[in-house]
Amino acid sequence: NSPNKDITSTTSENVSATRQLQEQLNTIANTYTNIPKVAVDGIYGEATQEAVRQFQKIFNLPQTGVVDYPTWYKISAIYVALTKIAELQ
């Protein structure tokens, strides 16, 4: 999935990308509790936008609620780091 794609529409590819984003945000929210947990429903709605904004705030990114390349990259990096730590424990 291209990180510069608009995942807010409801094509099946976008629903899948949004679900992946929501799952990753929820995993990150286990550690960074200011990020609200969201339903993993594949819908890029207000709750997902707010979770993205909180993530962006914590990691000093522009708080747009939009998953641009820097936000996608940072979410992926933090998710991988946290899941690797969990595997070690």
Coordinates of N, CA and C in Angstrom, one line a residue, residues 13-46:
E13 N -9.3 -2.0 -1.1 CA -7.8 -1.8 -0.7 C -7.7 -0.8 0.4
N14 N -8.5 0.3 0.3 CA -8.4 1.3 1.3 C -9.0 0.8 2.6
V15 N -10.0 0.0 2.6 CA -10.6 -0.5 3.9 C -9.5 -1.4 4.5
S16 N -8.8 -2.2 3.7 CA -7.7 -3.0 4.3 C -6.6 -2.2 4.9
A17 N -6.2 -1.1 4.2 CA -5.1 -0.2 4.6 C -5.6 0.5 5.9
T18 N -6.8 0.9 6.0 CA -7.4 1.6 7.2 C -7.4 0.6 8.3
R19 N -7.8 -0.6 8.1 CA -7.8 -1.6 9.2 C -6.4 -1.8 9.7
Q20 N -5.5 -1.9 8.8 CA -4.1 -2.1 9.3 C -3.6 -0.9 10.1
L21 N -3.9 0.3 9.7 CA -3.6 1.5 10.4 C -4.3 1.5 11.8
Q22 N -5.6 1.1 11.8 CA -6.3 1.1 13.1 C -5.7 0.1 14.1
E23 N -5.3 -1.1 13.5 CA -4.7 -2.1 14.4 C -3.3 -1.6 14.9
Q24 N -2.6 -1.0 14.1 CA -1.3 -0.5 14.5 C -1.4 0.7 15.5
L25 N -2.4 1.6 15.3 CA -2.6 2.6 16.3 C -3.1 2.1 17.6
N26 N -3.9 1.0 17.6 CA -4.3 0.4 18.9 C -3.2 -0.2 19.6
T27 N -2.3 -0.9 18.9 CA -1.1 -1.5 19.5 C -0.2 -0.4 20.1
I28 N 0.0 0.7 19.4 CA 0.7 1.9 19.9 C 0.1 2.5 21.1
A29 N -1.3 2.5 21.1 CA -2.1 3.1 22.2 C -1.9 2.3 23.5
N30 N -1.5 1.1 23.4 CA -1.3 0.3 24.7 C -0.1 0.9 25.5
T31 N 0.8 1.5 24.8 CA 2.0 2.1 25.4 C 1.8 3.6 25.6
Y32 N 1.3 4.3 24.5 CA 1.1 5.7 24.5 C -0.4 6.0 24.7
T33 N -0.8 6.0 26.0 CA -2.2 6.0 26.4 C -3.0 7.3 26.0
N34 N -2.3 8.3 25.6 CA -3.0 9.5 25.1 C -3.7 9.3 23.8
I35 N -3.3 8.2 23.1 CA -3.9 7.9 21.8 C -5.1 7.1 22.1
P36 N -6.3 7.6 21.6 CA -7.5 6.8 21.9 C -7.5 5.5 21.0
K37 N -8.0 4.5 21.6 CA -8.2 3.2 20.9 C -9.4 3.4 19.9
V38 N -9.4 2.8 18.8 CA -10.4 2.9 17.8 C -10.9 1.6 17.4
A39 N -12.2 1.6 16.9 CA -12.7 0.3 16.3 C -12.0 0.0 15.0
V40 N -11.6 -1.3 14.9 CA -10.9 -1.8 13.7 C -12.0 -2.2 12.7
D41 N -12.5 -1.1 12.0 CA -13.7 -1.3 11.1 C -13.4 -1.0 9.7
G42 N -12.2 -0.5 9.4 CA -11.8 -0.1 8.1 C -12.4 1.2 7.6
I43 N -13.0 1.9 8.5 CA -13.6 3.2 8.2 C -12.7 4.3 8.8
Y44 N -12.3 5.2 7.9 CA -11.4 6.4 8.3 C -12.3 7.5 8.7
G45 N -12.9 7.3 9.9 CA -13.8 8.3 10.4 C -13.2 9.3 11.4
E46 N -14.0 10.0 12.2 CA -13.5 11.0 13.1 C -12.7 10.4 14.2

